[in-house]
PDB file of N, CA and C in Angstrom:
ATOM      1  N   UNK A   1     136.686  86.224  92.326  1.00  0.00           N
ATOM      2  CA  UNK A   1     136.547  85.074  93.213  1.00  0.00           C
ATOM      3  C   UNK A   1     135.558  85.418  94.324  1.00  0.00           C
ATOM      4  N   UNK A   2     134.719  84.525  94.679  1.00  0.00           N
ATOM      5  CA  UNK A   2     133.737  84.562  95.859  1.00  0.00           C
ATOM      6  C   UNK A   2     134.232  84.275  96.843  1.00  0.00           C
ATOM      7  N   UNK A   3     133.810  84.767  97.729  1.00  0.00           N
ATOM      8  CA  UNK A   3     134.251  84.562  99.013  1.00  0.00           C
ATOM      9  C   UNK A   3     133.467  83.806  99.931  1.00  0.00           C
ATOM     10  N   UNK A   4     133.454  82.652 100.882  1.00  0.00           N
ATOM     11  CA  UNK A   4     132.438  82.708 101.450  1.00  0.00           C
ATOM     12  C   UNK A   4     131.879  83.811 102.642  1.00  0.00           C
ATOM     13  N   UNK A   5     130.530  83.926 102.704  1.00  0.00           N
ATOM     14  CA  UNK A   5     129.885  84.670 103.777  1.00  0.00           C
ATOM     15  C   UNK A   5     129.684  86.385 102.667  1.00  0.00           C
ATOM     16  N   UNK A   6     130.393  86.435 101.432  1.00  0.00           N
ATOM     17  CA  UNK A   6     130.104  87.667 101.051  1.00  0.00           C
ATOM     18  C   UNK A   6     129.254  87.827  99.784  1.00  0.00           C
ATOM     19  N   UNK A   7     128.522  88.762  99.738  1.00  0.00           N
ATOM     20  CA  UNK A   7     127.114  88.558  98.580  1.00  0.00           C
ATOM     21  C   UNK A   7     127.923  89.557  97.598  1.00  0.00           C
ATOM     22  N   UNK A   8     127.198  89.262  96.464  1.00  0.00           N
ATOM     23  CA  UNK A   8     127.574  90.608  95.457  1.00  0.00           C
ATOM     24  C   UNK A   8     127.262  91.660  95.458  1.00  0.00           C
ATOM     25  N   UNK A   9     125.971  91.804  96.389  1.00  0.00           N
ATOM     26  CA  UNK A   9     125.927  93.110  96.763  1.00  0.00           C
ATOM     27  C   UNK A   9     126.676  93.950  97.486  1.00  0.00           C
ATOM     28  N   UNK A  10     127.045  92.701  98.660  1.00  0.00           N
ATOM     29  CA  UNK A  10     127.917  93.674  99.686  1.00  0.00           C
ATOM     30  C   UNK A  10     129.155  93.779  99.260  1.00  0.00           C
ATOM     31  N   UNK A  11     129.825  93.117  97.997  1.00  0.00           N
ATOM     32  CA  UNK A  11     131.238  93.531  97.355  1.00  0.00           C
ATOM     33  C   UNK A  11     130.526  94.977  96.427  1.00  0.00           C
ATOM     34  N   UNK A  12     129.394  94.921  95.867  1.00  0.00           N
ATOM     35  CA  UNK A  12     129.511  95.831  95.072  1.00  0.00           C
ATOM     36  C   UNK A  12     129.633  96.899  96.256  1.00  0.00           C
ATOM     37  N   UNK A  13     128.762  97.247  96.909  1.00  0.00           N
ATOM     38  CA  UNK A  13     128.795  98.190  98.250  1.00  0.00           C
ATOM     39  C   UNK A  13     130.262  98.830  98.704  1.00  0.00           C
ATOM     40  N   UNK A  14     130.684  97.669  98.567  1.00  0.00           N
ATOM     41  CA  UNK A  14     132.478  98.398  99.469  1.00  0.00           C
ATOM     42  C   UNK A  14     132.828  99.002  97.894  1.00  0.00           C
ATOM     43  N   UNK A  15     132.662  98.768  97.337  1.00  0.00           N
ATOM     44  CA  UNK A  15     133.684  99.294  96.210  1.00  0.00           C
ATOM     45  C   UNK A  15     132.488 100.561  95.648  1.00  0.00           C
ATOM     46  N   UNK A  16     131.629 100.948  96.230  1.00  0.00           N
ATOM     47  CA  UNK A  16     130.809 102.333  95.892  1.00  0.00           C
ATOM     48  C   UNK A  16     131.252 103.184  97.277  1.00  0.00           C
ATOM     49  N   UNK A  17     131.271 104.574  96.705  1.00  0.00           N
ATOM     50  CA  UNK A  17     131.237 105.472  98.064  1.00  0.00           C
ATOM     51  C   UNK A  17     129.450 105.737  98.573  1.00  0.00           C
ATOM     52  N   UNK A  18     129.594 106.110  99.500  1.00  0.00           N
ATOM     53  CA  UNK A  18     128.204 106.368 100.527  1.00  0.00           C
ATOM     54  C   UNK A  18     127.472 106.869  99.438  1.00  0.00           C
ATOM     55  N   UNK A  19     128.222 108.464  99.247  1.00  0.00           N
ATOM     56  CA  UNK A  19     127.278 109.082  98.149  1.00  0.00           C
ATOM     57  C   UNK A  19     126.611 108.205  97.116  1.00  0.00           C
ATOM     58  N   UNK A  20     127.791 107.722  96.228  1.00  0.00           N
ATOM     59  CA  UNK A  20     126.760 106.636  94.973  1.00  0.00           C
ATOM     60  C   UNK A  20     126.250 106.227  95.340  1.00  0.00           C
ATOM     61  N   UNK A  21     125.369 105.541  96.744  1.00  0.00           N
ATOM     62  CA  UNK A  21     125.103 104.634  97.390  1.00  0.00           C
ATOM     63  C   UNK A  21     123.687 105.124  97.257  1.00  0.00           C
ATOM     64  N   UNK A  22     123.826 106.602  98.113  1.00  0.00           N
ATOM     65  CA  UNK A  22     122.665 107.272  98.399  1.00  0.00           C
ATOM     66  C   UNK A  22     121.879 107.727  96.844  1.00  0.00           C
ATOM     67  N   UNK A  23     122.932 107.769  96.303  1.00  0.00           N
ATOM     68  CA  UNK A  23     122.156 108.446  94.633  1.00  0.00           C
ATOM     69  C   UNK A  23     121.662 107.547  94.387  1.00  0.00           C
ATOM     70  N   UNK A  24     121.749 106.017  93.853  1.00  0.00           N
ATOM     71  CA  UNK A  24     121.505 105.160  93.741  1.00  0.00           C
ATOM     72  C   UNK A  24     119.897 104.459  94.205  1.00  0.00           C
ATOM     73  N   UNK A  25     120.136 105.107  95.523  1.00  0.00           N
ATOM     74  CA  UNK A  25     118.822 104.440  96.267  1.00  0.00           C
ATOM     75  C   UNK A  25     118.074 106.061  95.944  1.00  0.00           C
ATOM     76  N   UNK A  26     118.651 107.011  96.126  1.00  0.00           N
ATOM     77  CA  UNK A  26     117.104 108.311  95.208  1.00  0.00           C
ATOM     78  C   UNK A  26     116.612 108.036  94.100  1.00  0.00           C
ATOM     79  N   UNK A  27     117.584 107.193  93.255  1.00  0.00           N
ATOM     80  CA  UNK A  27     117.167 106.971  91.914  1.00  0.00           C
ATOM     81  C   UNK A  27     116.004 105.956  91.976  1.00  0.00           C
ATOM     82  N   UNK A  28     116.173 104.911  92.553  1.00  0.00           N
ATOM     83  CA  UNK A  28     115.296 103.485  92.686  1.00  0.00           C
ATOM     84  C   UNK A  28     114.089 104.081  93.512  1.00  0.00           C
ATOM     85  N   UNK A  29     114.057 105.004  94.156  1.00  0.00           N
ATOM     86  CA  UNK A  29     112.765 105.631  95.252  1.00  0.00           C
ATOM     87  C   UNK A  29     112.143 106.378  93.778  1.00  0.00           C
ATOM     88  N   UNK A  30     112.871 107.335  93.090  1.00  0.00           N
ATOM     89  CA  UNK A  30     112.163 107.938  92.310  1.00  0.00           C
ATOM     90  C   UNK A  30     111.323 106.979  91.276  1.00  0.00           C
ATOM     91  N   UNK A  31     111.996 106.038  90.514  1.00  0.00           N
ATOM     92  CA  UNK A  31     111.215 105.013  90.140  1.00  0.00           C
ATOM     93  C   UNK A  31     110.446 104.446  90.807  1.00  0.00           C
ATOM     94  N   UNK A  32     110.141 104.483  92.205  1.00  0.00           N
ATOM     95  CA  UNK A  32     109.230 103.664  92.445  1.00  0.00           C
ATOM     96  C   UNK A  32     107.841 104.599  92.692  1.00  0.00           C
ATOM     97  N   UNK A  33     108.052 105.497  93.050  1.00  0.00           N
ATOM     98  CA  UNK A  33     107.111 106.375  93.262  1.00  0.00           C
ATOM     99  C   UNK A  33     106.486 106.870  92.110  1.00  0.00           C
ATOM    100  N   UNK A  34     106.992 106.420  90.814  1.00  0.00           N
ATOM    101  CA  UNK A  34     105.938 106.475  89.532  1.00  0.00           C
ATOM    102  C   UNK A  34     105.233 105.766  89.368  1.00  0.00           C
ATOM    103  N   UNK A  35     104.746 104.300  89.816  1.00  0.00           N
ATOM    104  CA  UNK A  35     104.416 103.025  89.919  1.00  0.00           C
ATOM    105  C   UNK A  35     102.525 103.640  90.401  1.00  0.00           C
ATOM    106  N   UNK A  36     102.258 102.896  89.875  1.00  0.00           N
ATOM    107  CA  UNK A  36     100.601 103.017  90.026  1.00  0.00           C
ATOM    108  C   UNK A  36     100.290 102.791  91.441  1.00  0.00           C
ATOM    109  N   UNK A  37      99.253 103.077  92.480  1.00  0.00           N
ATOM    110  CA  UNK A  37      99.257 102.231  93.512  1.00  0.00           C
ATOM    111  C   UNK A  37      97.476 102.077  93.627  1.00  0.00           C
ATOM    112  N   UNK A  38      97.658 101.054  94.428  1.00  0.00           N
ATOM    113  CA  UNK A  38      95.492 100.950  94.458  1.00  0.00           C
ATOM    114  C   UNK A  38      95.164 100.159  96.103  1.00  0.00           C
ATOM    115  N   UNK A  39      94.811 100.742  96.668  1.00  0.00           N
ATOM    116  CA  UNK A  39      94.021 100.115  97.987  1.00  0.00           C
ATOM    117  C   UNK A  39      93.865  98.605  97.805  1.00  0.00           C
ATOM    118  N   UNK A  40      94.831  97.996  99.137  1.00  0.00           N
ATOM    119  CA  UNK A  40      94.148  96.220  99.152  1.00  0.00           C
ATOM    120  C   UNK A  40      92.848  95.882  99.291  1.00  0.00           C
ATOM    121  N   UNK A  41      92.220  96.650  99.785  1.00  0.00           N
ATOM    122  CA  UNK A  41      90.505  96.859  99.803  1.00  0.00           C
ATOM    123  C   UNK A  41      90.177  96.385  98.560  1.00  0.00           C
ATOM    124  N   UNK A  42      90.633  97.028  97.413  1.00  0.00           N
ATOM    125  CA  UNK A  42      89.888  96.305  95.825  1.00  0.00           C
ATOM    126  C   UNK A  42      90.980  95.926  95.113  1.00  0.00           C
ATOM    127  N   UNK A  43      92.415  95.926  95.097  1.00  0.00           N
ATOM    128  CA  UNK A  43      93.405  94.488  94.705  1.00  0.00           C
ATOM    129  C   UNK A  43      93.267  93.392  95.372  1.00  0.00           C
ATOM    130  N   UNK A  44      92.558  93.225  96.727  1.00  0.00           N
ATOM    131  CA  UNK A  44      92.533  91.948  97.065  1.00  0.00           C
ATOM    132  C   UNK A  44      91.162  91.341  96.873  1.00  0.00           C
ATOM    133  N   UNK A  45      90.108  92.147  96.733  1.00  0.00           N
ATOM    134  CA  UNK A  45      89.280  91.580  96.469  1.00  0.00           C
ATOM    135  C   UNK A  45      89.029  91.197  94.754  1.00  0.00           C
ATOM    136  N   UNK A  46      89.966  91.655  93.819  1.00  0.00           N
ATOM    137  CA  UNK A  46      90.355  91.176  92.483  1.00  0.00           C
ATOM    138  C   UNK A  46      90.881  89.709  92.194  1.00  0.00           C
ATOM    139  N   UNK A  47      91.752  89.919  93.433  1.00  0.00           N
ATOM    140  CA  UNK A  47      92.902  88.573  93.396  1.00  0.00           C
ATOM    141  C   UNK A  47      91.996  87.027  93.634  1.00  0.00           C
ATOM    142  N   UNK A  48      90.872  87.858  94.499  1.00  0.00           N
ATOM    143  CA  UNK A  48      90.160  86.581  95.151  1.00  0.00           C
ATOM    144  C   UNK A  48      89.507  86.264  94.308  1.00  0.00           C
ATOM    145  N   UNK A  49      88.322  86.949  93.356  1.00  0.00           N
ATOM    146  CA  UNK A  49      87.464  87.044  91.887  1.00  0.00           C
ATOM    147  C   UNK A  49      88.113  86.342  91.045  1.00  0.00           C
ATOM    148  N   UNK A  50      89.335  86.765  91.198  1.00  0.00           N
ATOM    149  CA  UNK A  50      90.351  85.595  89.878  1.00  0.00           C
ATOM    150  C   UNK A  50      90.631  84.334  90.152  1.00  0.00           C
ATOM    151  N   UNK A  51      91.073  84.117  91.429  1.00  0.00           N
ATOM    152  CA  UNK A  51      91.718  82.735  91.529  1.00  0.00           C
ATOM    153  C   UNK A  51      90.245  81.815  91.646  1.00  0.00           C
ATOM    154  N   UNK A  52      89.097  82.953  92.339  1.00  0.00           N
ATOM    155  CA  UNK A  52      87.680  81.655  91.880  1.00  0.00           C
ATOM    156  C   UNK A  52      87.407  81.266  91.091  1.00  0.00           C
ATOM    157  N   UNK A  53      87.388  82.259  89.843  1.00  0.00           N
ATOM    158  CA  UNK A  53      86.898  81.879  88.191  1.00  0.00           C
ATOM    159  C   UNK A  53      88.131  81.356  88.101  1.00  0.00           C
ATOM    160  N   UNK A  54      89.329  81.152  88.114  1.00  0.00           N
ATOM    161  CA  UNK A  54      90.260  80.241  87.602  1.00  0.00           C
ATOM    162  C   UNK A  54      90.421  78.998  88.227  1.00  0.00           C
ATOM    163  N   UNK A  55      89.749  78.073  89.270  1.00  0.00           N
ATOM    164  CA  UNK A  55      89.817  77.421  90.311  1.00  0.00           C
ATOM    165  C   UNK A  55      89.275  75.931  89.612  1.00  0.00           C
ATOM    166  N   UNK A  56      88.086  76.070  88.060  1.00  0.00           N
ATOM    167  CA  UNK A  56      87.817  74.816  88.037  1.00  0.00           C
ATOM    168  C   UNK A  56      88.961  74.516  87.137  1.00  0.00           C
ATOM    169  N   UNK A  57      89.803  75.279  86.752  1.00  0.00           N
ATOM    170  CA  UNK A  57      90.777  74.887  85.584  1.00  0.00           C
ATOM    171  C   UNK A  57      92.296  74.421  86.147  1.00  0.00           C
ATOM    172  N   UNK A  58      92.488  74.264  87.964  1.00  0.00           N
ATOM    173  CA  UNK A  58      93.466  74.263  88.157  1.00  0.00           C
ATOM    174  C   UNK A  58      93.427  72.766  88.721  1.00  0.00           C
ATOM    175  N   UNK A  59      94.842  72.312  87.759  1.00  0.00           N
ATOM    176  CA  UNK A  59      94.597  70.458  88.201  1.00  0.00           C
ATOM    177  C   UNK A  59      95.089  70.512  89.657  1.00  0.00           C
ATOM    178  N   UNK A  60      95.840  71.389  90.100  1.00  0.00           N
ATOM    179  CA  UNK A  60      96.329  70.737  91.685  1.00  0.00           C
ATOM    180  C   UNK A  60      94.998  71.074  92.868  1.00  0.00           C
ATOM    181  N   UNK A  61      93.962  71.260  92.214  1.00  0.00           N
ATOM    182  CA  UNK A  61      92.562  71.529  92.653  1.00  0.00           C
ATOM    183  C   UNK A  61      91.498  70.729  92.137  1.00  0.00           C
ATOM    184  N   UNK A  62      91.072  70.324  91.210  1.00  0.00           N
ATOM    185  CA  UNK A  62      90.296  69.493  90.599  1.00  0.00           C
ATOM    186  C   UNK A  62      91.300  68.126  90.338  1.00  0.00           C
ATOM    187  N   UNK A  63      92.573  68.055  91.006  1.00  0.00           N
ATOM    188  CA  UNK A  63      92.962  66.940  89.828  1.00  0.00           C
ATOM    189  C   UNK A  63      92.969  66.978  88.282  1.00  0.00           C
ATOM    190  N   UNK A  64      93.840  65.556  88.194  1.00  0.00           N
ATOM    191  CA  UNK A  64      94.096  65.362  86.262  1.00  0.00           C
ATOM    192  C   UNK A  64      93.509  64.123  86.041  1.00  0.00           C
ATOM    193  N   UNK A  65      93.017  64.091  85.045  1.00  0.00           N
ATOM    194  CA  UNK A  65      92.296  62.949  84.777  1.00  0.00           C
ATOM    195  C   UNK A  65      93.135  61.708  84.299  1.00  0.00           C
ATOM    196  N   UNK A  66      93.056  60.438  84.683  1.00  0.00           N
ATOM    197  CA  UNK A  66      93.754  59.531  84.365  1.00  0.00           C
ATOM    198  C   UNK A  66      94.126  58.944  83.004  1.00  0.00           C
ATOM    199  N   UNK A  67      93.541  59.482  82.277  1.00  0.00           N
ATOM    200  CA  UNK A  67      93.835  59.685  80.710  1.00  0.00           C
ATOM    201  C   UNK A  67      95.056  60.448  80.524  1.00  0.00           C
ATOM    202  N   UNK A  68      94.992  61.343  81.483  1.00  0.00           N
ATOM    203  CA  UNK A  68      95.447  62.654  80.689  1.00  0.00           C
ATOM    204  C   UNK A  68      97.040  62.995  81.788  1.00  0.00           C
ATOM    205  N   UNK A  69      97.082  62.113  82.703  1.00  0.00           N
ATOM    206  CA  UNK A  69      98.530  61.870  83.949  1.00  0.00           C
ATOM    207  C   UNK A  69      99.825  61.573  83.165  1.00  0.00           C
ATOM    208  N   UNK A  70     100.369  61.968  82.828  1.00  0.00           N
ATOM    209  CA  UNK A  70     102.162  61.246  82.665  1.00  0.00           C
ATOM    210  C   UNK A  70     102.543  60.958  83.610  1.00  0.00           C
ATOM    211  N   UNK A  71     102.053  60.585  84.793  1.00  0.00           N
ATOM    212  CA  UNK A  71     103.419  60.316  86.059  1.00  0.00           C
ATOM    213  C   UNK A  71     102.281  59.129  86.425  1.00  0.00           C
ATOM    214  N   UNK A  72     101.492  58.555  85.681  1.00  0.00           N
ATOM    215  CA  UNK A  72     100.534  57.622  86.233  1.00  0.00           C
ATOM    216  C   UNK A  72     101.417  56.088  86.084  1.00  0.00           C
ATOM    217  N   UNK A  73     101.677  55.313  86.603  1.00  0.00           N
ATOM    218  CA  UNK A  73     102.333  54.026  86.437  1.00  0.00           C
ATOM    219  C   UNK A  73     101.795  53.385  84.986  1.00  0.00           C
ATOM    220  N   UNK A  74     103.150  53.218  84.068  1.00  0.00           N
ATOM    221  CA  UNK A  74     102.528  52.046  83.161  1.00  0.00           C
ATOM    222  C   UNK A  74     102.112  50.728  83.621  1.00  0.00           C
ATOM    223  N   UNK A  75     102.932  50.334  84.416  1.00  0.00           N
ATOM    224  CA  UNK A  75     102.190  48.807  84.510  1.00  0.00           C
ATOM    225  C   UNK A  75     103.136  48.350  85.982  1.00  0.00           C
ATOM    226  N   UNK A  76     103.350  47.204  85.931  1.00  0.00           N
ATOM    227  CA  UNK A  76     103.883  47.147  87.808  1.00  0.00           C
ATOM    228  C   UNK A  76     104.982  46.285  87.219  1.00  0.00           C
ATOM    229  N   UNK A  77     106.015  46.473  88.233  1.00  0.00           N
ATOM    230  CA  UNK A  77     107.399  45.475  88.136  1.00  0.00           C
ATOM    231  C   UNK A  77     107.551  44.483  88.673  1.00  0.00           C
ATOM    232  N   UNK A  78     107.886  43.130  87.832  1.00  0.00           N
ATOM    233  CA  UNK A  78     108.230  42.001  89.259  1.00  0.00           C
ATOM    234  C   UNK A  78     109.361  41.319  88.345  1.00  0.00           C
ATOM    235  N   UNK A  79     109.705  40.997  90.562  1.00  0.00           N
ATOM    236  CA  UNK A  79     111.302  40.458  90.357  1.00  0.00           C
ATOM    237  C   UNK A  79     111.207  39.053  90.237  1.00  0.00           C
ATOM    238  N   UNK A  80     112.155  38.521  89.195  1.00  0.00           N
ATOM    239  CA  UNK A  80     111.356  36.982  89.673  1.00  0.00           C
ATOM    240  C   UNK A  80     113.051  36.393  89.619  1.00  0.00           C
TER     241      UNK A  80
END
């Protein structure tokens, strides 16, 4: 049962001792520190190269063509 105000983390937490706690988080540091890493200097200047060459293909940027809309009105309603 949930409680309000309590996450699953912080139930899992009470029910680990400190130690597992701490092993736990050496373990997740050691995985992370295998992880590739690269200067924002040239990942961000990648990110920017991409989203330009991808920029004429994005409809919430160019728009959709009215052919090609599903949310375009079929026709208009009247009340009579």
């Amino acid at each position: 049962m949930l409680l309000p105000g309590r996450s699953l983390q912080s139930r899992m937490a009470q029910d680990l001792s400190e130690k597992e706690l701490l092993r736990m988080e050496v373990e997740q540091l050691k995985k992370e520190v295998k992880n590739p890493r690269a200067p924002i200097s040239k990942t961000g200047k990648e990110i920017k190269d991409y989203v330009e060459a991808q920029a004429g293909a994005d409809p919430l940027l160019k728009g959709i063509p009215e052919d090609k809309n599903p949310f375009k009105e079929k026709g208009t309603c009247v009340i009579s």
